[in-house]
Amino acid sequence: MTGIKDVAKAAGVSVSTVSYVLSGKRAISGKTADKVMEVVRKLEYTPDASAQKMRGLRNRILAVSEPIRGDINEAKYNAYFLYTAWQAKNAGYDVLLLTGENAVDDIQRVTRSNMVDGVLLLDVVEDDDRVAQVDSYDKPCVAIGYPADRGDCACVDIDFAAAGTLAMDYLYKRGHRDVLLLRDNERDYERRSGYVVALRRHMLDRAHELGVRVVESGKNEAGRFDAAAFVRDLKAMDPRPTAIVNQADAAVVNMVVQELDDAGLKVPDDISLLSVGTFFENDLVRRPVTEIPVMPKLLCAKAVGLLLSAVEDGRRISASGELISPVMQDHGSVATVIPSVASTSDATGSPSPHTSPRKKRT
Amino acid sequence: MTGIKDVAKAAGVSVSTVSYVLSGKRAISGKTADKVMEVVRKLEYTPDASAQKMRGLRNRILAVSEPIRGDINEAKYNAYFLYTAWQAKNAGYDVLLLTGENAVDDIQRVTRSNMVDGVLLLDVVEDDDRVAQVDSYDKPCVAIGYPADRGDCACVDIDFAAAGTLAMDYLYKRGHRDVLLLRDNERDYERRSGYVVALRRHMLDRAHELGVRVVESGKNEAGRFDAAAFVRDLKAMDPRPTAIVNQADAAVVNMVVQELDDAGLKVPDDISLLSVGTFFENDLVRRPVTEIPVMPKLLCAKAVGLLLSAVEDGRRISASGELISPVMQDHGSVATVIPSVASTSDATGSPSPHTSPRKKRT
DNA sequence: TTGTAAGCGTTATCAT
DNA sequence: ATGATAACGCTTACAA
């Protein structure tokens, strides 16, 4: 309500003086500056953001696109969203959230109408419309996630090819030749959520190269996972897997760990557990699990940093595709075993001499 | 980039004609309108939001304040946030998220700088700064939650006094005289999160009035809940509670149900389970639980509706404090029992003749 | 039915 | 060191 004119009048100076005092873009005598600032505080003057934006100043608003597909309660993706908001805030930016189904329309609308300074894309899937249309936005844009074809879109993600390799090499090096893949929520595969699908493929590929046998768990429908059945199946397998590679979330892992416990299987002595592409930092886990995490904090920091380098310094970022190396966080849930001789040959019905896994924890 | 002048030039009309075609605020000949719209589409013209706002039009942006206190992964509150965003979107509004610690500063900044049309307050605690300062905002404001003193702030919430009464009356009517209160996460009590605290108090008060004995579970620290111990304690109690009243989240309830099962206690035949002030709709629950839910969807719809009535129709809403009646959602986890005669008298060490609860489910 | 021009609240250029 | 004023892109009162 109170504008720069009111301040100027009350301080007995011109509007330009007020503007310059506030922006610091030219020298002002200490006396005038003090008087102006005093009035500014007294009148609680805050410059009109629209007027500033019209003059070409930045808004300090970033659009964050996170289309809500189906269920609203996907805590997994909230981590990215909140860290993004947090990073933006730290840099002095606010976040305009775009959750509509027609994400591309929304992004075009807010960029073309000059409502925001830049755009962040969250929950990117393998063939993402928002990425494909990046050239139609009037503002810089960074995706968190790496679609199959990133075109001109700047992308930041974990290197999931490397993560898949790292996971399998890690197990292989510790003697594991038979692993059980605990699938993520089916919905994540179906929506072709970028990394979940890619990671699984890379793990299977690497396992094949190494001669590691991978059996996949049954489909894991949302909210219907039967941990008891999973463990029962595990015990019935021949040869019995020496490790579980997990893509599912904390709730599922907790249930599995509990069931393993009930079934008398100790982690890692009787069965190793490695979680890949998950993020357990904040969730309750019944026991620490060795993990190659997705690192939302890091990704969001990188993405916001990259976007702001374009917004504030005009850097051209359309060429940037940053892949961050995965890291193994050892929490002692993977043991070293002696590979069973039969494990790489074909599995006949004969009772394979199962090598009891018992070694130092890793 | 492309402005109204460009459109006017290309269409061979004046800028006001273009403006009027787009706003529909005066009659335009069909021919001109068509031509203009064609050019608008071809040039992908989108009016500059700042310029419009300067002319007094609405921005169609609502600020949503949800300060992140401590841990970032509080899924509970995300539901409110997402439903709010969804409701806003449905009404044609975008959402500017304010997560900073200094919520009041942020709200003052975005309202005074005219960046938003209105403000929604989420995760309101009993003595909430944001509510206390509501008069210092330059835009209409609605809180979801009911602080101790709402002052001039419009508030929408479940009537938790009524909910507490409803919960206890419901159990009392079904013969329960001894109940065990399963506490929510301690953090929720500590931060004095509005309803969690109020609800507990109201339940205890009502129980006292009815002569229902309430024993509280031990503190439930985040991520450290020991369901087995909880059930062990339950079995050791004398007289043994016939019902559990739950304030904790789905993860905790799942664990408890599982442990009850393992301990041979059937719900509801051996022990009733009533959840109050929770929201299990989207979470996996091992068995349906009778619930007086918090109804975020409804609350958000009411709040957004109220706010928009102020934003769009200029209604004065500072007098509005809407309390929504709680509803009991029966999912068959509460049984009717025959009250034990000893239950209202003092509990001596004598082995009370525990009335085995077995009746029709409710 | 359409055009002209004032004005919204700022910033920045030009004077002084 | 400070002041007057054009310009930003749009909406709308007024004119034609």
Coordinates of N, CA and C (backbone and C1' of nucleotides) in Angstrom, one line a residue, chain B residues 3-4 16 19-20 25 45 48 52 55, chain D residues 7-16:
Chain B
G3 N 5.0 -9.0 -26.7 CA 4.1 -8.2 -25.9 C 2.8 -7.9 -26.7
I4 N 2.0 -7.1 -26.0 CA 0.7 -6.8 -26.5 C 0.8 -5.9 -27.8
S16 N -5.5 -1.7 -27.2 CA -6.7 -1.9 -26.3 C -7.6 -3.0 -26.9
S19 N -6.3 -6.2 -25.7 CA -6.6 -6.4 -24.3 C -8.0 -6.8 -24.1
Y20 N -8.9 -6.1 -24.8 CA -10.4 -6.4 -24.6 C -10.8 -7.7 -25.2
K25 N -14.0 -7.9 -21.8 CA -14.7 -6.9 -21.1 C -15.4 -5.8 -22.0
Y45 N 1.5 -15.5 -27.4 CA 1.5 -14.4 -26.5 C 0.9 -14.7 -25.2
D48 N 2.1 -10.3 -19.6 CA 3.0 -10.2 -18.5 C 2.3 -10.1 -17.2
Q52 N 0.1 -6.8 -15.4 CA -1.3 -7.0 -15.0 C -1.5 -6.7 -13.6
R55 N -1.6 -3.2 -12.7 CA -2.9 -2.5 -13.0 C -4.0 -2.9 -12.0
Chain D
dA7 P 10.8 7.4 -23.6 O5' 10.8 5.9 -23.0 C5' 12.0 5.4 -22.5 C4' 11.6 4.2 -21.6 C3' 10.5 3.3 -22.1 O3' 11.0 2.0 -22.3 C1' 10.2 3.7 -19.8
dC8 P 10.2 0.9 -23.2 O5' 9.9 -0.2 -22.2 C5' 10.8 -0.8 -21.3 C4' 10.1 -1.5 -20.2 C3' 8.8 -2.2 -20.7 O3' 9.0 -3.5 -21.0 C1' 8.7 -1.1 -18.5
dG9 P 8.4 -4.1 -22.4 O5' 6.9 -4.5 -21.9 C5' 6.7 -5.5 -20.9 C4' 5.3 -5.5 -20.6 C3' 4.3 -5.6 -21.7 O3' 3.4 -6.7 -21.4 C1' 3.7 -3.8 -20.4
dC10 P 2.2 -7.1 -22.4 O5' 1.0 -6.4 -21.7 C5' 0.5 -6.9 -20.4 C4' -0.2 -5.9 -19.6 C3' -1.7 -5.7 -20.0 O3' -2.5 -6.5 -19.3 C1' -0.5 -3.7 -19.4
dT11 P -4.0 -6.7 -19.7 O5' -4.7 -5.4 -19.0 C5' -4.8 -5.3 -17.6 C4' -5.5 -4.1 -17.2 C3' -7.0 -4.0 -17.6 O3' -7.7 -3.4 -16.5 C1' -5.8 -2.1 -18.4
dT12 P -9.3 -3.5 -16.4 O5' -9.7 -2.0 -16.7 C5' -9.2 -1.0 -15.9 C4' -9.4 0.3 -16.5 C3' -10.9 0.5 -17.1 O3' -11.3 1.8 -16.8 C1' -9.3 1.1 -18.7
dA13 P -12.9 2.0 -16.3 O5' -13.1 3.6 -16.3 C5' -12.1 4.4 -15.7 C4' -11.8 5.6 -16.6 C3' -13.0 6.3 -17.1 O3' -12.8 7.7 -17.0 C1' -11.6 5.6 -18.9
dC14 P -14.0 8.8 -17.3 O5' -13.6 9.3 -18.8 C5' -12.3 9.8 -19.0 C4' -12.1 9.9 -20.5 C3' -13.3 10.5 -21.3 O3' -12.8 11.6 -22.0 C1' -12.6 8.6 -22.4
dA15 P -13.8 12.7 -22.7 O5' -13.4 12.5 -24.2 C5' -12.2 11.7 -24.5 C4' -11.9 11.6 -25.9 C3' -12.9 12.3 -26.9 O3' -12.1 12.7 -28.1 C1' -13.0 9.9 -27.2
dA16 P -12.8 13.4 -29.3 O5' -13.1 12.2 -30.3 C5' -12.1 11.6 -31.0 C4' -12.6 10.5 -31.9 C3' -13.7 11.0 -32.9 O3' -13.4 10.6 -34.2 C1' -14.4 9.1 -31.8

